[in-house]
Tab-separated table of C-alpha atoms and ligand atoms in Angstrom:
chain	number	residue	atom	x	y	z
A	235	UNK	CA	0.000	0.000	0.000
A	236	UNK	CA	0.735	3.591	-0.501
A	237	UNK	CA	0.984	4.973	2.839
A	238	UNK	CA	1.206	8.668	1.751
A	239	UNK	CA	-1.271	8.471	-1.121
A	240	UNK	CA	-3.702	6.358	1.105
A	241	UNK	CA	-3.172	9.303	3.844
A	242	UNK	CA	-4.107	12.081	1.036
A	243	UNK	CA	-7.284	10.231	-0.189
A	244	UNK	CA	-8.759	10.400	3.433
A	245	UNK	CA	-8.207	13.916	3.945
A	246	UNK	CA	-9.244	15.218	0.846
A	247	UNK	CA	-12.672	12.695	0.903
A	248	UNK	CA	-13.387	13.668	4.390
A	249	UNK	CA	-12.117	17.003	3.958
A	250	UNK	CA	-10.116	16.407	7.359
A	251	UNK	CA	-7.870	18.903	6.888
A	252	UNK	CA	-7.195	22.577	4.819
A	253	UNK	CA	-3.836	23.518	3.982
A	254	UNK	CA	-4.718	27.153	6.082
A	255	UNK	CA	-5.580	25.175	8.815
A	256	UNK	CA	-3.298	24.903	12.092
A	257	UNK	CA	-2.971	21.089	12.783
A	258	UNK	CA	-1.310	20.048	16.188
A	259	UNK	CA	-0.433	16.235	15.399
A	260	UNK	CA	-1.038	14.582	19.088
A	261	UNK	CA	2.521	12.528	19.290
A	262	UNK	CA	3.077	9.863	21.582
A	263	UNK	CA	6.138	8.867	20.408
A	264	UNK	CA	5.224	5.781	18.537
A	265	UNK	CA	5.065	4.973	15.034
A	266	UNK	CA	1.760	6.023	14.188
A	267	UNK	CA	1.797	9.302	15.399
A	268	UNK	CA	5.528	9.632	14.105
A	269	UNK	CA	4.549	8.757	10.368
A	270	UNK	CA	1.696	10.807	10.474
A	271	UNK	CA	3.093	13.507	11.719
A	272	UNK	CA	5.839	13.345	8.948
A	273	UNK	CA	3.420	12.560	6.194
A	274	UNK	CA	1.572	15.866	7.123
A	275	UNK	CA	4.952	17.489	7.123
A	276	UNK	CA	5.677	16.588	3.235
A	277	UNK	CA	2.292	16.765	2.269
A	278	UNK	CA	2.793	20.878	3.133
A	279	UNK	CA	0.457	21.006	5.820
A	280	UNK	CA	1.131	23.491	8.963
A	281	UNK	CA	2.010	21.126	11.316
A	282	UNK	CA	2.975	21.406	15.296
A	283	UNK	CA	3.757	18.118	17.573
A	284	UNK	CA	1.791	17.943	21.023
A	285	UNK	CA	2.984	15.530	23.352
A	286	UNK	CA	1.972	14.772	26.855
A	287	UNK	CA	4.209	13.288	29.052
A	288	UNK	CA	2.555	10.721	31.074
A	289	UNK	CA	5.322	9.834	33.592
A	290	UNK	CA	5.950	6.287	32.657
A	291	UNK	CA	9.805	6.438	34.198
A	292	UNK	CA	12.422	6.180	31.284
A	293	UNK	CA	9.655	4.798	28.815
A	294	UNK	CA	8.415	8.388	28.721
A	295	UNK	CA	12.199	9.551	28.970
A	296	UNK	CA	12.991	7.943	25.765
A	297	UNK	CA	9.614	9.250	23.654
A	298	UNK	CA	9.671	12.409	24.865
A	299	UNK	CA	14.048	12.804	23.381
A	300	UNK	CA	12.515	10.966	20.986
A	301	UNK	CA	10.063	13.676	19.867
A	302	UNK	CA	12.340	16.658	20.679
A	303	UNK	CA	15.241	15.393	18.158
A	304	UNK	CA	12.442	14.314	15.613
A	305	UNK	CA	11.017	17.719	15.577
A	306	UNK	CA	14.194	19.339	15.365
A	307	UNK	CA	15.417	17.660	12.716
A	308	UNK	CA	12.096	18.200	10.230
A	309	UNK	CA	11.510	22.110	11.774
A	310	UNK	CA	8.342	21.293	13.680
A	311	UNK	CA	7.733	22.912	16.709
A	312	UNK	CA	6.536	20.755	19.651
A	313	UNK	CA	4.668	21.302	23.275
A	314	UNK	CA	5.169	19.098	25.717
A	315	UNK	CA	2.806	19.321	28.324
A	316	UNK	CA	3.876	17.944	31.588
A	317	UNK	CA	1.459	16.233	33.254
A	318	UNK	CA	2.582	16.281	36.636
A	319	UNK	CA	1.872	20.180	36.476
A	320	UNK	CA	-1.298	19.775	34.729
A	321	UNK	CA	-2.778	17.292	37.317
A	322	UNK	CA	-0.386	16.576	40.160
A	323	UNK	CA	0.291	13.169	39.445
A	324	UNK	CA	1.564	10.834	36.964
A	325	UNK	CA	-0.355	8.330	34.850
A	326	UNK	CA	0.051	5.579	36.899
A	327	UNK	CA	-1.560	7.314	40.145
A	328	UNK	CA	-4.726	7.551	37.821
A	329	UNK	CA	-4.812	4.456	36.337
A	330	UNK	CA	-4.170	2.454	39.706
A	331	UNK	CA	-6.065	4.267	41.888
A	332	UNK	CA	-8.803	6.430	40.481
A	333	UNK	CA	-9.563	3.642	37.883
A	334	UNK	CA	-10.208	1.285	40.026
A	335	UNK	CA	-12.537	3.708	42.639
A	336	UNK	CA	-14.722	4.523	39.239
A	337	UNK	CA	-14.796	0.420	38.009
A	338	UNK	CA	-12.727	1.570	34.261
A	339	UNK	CA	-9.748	0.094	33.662
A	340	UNK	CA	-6.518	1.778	33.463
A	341	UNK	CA	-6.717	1.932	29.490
A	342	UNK	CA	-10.066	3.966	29.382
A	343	UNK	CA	-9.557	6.559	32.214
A	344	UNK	CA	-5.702	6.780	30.439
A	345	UNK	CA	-7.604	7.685	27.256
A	346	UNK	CA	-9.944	10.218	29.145
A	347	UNK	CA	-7.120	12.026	30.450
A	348	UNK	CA	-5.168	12.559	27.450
A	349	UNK	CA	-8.532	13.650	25.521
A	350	UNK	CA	-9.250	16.540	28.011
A	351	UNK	CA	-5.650	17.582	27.957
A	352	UNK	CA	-5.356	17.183	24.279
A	353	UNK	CA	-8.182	19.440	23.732
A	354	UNK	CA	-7.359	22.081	26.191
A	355	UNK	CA	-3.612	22.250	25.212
A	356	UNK	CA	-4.835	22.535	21.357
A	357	UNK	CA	-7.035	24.777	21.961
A	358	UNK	CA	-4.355	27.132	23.845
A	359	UNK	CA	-1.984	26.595	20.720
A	360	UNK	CA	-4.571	28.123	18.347
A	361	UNK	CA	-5.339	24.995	16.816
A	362	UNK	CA	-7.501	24.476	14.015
A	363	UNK	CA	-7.293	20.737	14.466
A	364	UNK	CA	-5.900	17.809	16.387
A	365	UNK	CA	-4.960	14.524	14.314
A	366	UNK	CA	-4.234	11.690	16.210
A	367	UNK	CA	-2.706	8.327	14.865
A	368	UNK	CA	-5.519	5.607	15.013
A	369	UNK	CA	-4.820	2.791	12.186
A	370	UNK	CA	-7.578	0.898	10.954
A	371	UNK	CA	-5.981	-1.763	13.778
A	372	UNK	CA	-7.462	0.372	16.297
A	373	UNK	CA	-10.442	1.363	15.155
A	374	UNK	CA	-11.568	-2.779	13.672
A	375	UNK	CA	-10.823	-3.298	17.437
A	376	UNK	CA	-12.835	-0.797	18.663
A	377	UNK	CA	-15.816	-2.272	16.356
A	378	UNK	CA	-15.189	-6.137	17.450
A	379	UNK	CA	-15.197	-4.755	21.027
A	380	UNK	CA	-18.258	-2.813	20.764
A	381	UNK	CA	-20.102	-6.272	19.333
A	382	UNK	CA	-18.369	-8.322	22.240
A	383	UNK	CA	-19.944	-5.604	24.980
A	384	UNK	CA	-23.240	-6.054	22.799
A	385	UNK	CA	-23.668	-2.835	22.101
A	386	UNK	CA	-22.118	-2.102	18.044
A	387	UNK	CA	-24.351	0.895	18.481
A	388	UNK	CA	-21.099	2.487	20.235
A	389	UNK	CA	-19.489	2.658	17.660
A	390	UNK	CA	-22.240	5.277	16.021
A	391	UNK	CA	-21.023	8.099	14.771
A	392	UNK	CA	-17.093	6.435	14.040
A	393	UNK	CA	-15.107	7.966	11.070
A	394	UNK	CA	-11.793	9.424	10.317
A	395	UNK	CA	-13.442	12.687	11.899
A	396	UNK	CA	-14.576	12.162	15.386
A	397	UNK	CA	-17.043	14.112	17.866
A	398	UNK	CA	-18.838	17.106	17.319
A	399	UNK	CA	-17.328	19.859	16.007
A	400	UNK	CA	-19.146	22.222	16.280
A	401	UNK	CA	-19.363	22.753	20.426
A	402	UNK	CA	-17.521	26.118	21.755
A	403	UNK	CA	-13.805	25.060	23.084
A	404	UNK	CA	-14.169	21.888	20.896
A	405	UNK	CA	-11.334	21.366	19.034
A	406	UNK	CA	-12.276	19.026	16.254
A	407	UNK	CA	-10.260	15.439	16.239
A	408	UNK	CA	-9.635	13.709	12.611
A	409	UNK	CA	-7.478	10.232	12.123
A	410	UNK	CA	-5.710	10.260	8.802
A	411	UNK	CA	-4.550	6.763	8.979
A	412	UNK	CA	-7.832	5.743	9.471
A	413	UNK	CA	-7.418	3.222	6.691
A	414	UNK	CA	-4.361	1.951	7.042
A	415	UNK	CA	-3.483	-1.372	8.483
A	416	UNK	CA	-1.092	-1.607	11.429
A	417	UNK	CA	1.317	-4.072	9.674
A	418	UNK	CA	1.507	-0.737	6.629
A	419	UNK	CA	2.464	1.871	9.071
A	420	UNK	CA	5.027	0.055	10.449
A	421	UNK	CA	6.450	-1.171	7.549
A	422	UNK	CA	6.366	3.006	6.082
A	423	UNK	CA	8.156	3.935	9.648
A	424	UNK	CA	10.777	1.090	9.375
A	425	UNK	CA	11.619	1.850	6.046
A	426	UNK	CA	12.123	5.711	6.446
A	427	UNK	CA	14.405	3.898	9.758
A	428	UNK	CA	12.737	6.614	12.025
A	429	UNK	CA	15.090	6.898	15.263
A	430	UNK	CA	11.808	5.582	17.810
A	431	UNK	CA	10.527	3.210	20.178
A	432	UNK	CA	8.251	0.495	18.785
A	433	UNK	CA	7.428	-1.054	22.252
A	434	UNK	CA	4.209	-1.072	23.436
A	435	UNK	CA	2.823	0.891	26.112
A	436	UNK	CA	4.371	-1.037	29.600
A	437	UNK	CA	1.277	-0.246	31.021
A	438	UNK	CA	-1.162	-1.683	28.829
A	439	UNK	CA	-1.070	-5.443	29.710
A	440	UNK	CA	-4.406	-8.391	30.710
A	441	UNK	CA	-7.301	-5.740	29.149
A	442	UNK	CA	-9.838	-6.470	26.655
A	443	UNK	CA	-8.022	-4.260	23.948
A	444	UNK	CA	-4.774	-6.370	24.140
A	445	UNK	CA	-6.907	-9.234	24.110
A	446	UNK	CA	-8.953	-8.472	21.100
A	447	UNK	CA	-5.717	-7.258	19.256
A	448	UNK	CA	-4.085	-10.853	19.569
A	449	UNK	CA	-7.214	-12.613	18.602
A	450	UNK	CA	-7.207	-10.196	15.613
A	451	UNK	CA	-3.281	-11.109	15.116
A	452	UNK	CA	-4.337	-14.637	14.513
A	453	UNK	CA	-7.983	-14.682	12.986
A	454	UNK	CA	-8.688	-11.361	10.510
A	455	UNK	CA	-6.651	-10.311	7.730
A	456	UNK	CA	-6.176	-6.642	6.828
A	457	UNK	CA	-9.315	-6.927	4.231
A	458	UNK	CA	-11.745	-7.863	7.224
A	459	UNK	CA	-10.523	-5.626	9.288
A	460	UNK	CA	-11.646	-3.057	6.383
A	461	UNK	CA	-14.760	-4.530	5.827
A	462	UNK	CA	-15.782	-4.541	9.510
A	463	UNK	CA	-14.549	-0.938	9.773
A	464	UNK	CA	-16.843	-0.075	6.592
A	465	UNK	CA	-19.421	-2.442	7.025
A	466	UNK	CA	-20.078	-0.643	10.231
A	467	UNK	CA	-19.727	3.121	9.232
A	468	UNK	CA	-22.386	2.635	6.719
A	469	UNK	CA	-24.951	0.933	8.768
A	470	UNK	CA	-24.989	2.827	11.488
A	471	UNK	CA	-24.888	6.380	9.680
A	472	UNK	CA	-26.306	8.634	11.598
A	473	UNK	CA	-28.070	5.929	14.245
A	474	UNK	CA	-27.640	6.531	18.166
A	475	UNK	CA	-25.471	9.550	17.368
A	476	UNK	CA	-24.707	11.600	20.942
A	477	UNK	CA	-26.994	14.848	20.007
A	478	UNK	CA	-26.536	16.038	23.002
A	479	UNK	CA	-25.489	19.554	23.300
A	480	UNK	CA	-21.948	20.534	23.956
A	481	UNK	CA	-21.564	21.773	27.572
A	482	UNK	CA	-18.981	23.465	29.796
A	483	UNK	CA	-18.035	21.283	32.676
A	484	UNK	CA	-18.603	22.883	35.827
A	485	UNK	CA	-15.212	22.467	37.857
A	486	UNK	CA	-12.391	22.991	35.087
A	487	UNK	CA	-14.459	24.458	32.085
A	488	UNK	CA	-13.394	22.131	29.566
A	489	UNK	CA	-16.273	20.838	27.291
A	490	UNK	CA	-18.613	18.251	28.443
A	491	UNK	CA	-21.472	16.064	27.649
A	492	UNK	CA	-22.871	16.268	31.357
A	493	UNK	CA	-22.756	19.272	34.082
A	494	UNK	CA	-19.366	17.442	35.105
A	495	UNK	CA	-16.856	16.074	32.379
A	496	UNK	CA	-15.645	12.805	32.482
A	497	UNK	CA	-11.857	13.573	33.566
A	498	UNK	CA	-13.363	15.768	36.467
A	499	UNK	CA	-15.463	12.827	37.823
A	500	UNK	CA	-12.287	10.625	38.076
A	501	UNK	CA	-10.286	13.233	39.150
A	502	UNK	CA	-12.652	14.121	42.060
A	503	UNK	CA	-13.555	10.863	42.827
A	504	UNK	CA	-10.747	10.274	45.614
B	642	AMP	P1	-3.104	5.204	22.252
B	642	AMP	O1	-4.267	5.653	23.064
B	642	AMP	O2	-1.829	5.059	23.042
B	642	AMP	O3	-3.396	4.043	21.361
B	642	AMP	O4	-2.777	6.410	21.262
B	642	AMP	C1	-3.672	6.825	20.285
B	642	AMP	C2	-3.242	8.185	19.772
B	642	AMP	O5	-3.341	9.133	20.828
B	642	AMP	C3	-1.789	8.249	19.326
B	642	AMP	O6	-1.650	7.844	17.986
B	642	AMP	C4	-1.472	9.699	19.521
B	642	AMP	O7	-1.939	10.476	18.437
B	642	AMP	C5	-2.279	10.056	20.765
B	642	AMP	N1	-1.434	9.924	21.984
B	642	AMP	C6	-1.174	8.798	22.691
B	642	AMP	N2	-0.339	9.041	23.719
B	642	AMP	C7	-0.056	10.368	23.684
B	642	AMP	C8	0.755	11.248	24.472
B	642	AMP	N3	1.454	10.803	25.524
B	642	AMP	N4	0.806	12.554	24.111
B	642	AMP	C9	0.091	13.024	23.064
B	642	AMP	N5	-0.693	12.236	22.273
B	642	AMP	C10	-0.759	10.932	22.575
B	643	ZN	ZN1	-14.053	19.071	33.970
């Protein structure tokens, strides 16, 4: 597959993206948001790297150099937002603790977090728009996990633009490798020999997603995973979508479906 061609079809048939348009590329260090970030890059987008760093001892270390030297070299600028400072603790406080006092598992409130500072951090930068690096890996798990919870109806409103844009504060997420397979990605990143880790998260170990990735490994082949993804984007067009007016959550401001916002329910849950 054509990684970068693939990359430009989404855009321009979603209309993700405008080349006046500030993007802040959410980088985590990995090879996703690496090869996007450098696809955007050549493609002549305005592009500016946004990293959190979550605290995960020399793991983080090593992404966050990483990132900085990456940058450098290809003249991007990049924030990194500490997150010690933002919330007073590191990842794993959340994810062992507050997790388990709201029944989610480390993976979920991990994702919460990073949304709400994604979005506020974006929005201080100016941004127009915040791309992230889900592959079509991610997002076939997302749909087989959905069915196994019984519920494919979660996955309603799931495209390479996500949420609703048009809420006050909202900074509007998009996925330009939306349809590209894991195994593609890795292969683009590999062959351009970009200077990163390709571990896995250390914390993300025994939860459903890992789970449902390995059965995937073993039992779907890139095609399925494409079909599935499809298959469910048409169906459900426009079914069960979360009209629910964008709010302002009451304790930090950021935007919210409910009086509170998710990250300010686990946050004040101790
Ligand atoms: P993950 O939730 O780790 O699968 O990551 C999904 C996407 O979220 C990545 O491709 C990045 O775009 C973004 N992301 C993950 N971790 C970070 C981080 N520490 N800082 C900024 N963005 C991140
Ligand atoms: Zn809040």
């Amino acid at each position: 597959m054509d990684v970068e061609k693939k990359v430009a079809e989404t855009i321009k048939k979603y209309k993700l993206l405008k080349k006046s348009d500030k993007v802040v590329v959410a980088l985590s260090g990995g090879k996703d948001s690496t090869s996007v970030l450098y696809i955007l890059k050549k493609l002549g987008y305005d592009v500016y790297g946004l990293m959190i760093d979550l605290y995960l001892g020399k793991w983080s270390d090593v992404h966050r150099e990483n990132m900085t030297r990456f940058c450098g070299e290809n003249e991007i600028p990049l924030v990194v937002v500490d997150l010690k400072k933002e919330i007073g603790q590191g990842i794993c406080f959340v994810k062992a603790v507050l997790a388990k006092k709201k029944g989610l598992t480390g993976c979920t409130v991990c994702g919460i977090v990073k949304k709400w500072i994604l979005n506020r951090w974006a929005r201080k930068m100016g941004a127009d728009v915040i791309v992230t690096g889900h592959n079509l890996d991610d997002e076939a798990q997302n749909v087989l996990m959905n069915y196994l919870k019984g519920n494919v109806l979660l996955g309603a409103g799931m495209g390479p633009a996500t949420g609703n844009g048009s809420g006050e504060g909202f900074v509007q997420r998009v996925k330009p490798l939306f349809f590209v397979p894991e195994a593609e990605v890795l292969k683009y990143s590999r062959e351009r020999k970009f200077d990163i880790l390709y571990d896995r998260c250390p914390c993300a170990f025994g939860t459903y997603r890992v789970d449902t990735r390995e059965w995937m490994v073993e039992n779907m082949s890139d095609e399925d995973k494409l079909k599935d993804v499809e298959g469910l984007m048409d169906s459900v067009k426009g079914v069960g979508v979360d009209v629910r007016d964008v709010l302002k959550c009451e304790v930090c401001g950021e935007v919210s479906r409910g009086k509170i916002c998710k990250a300010c329910e686990i946050f004040g849950c101790i």
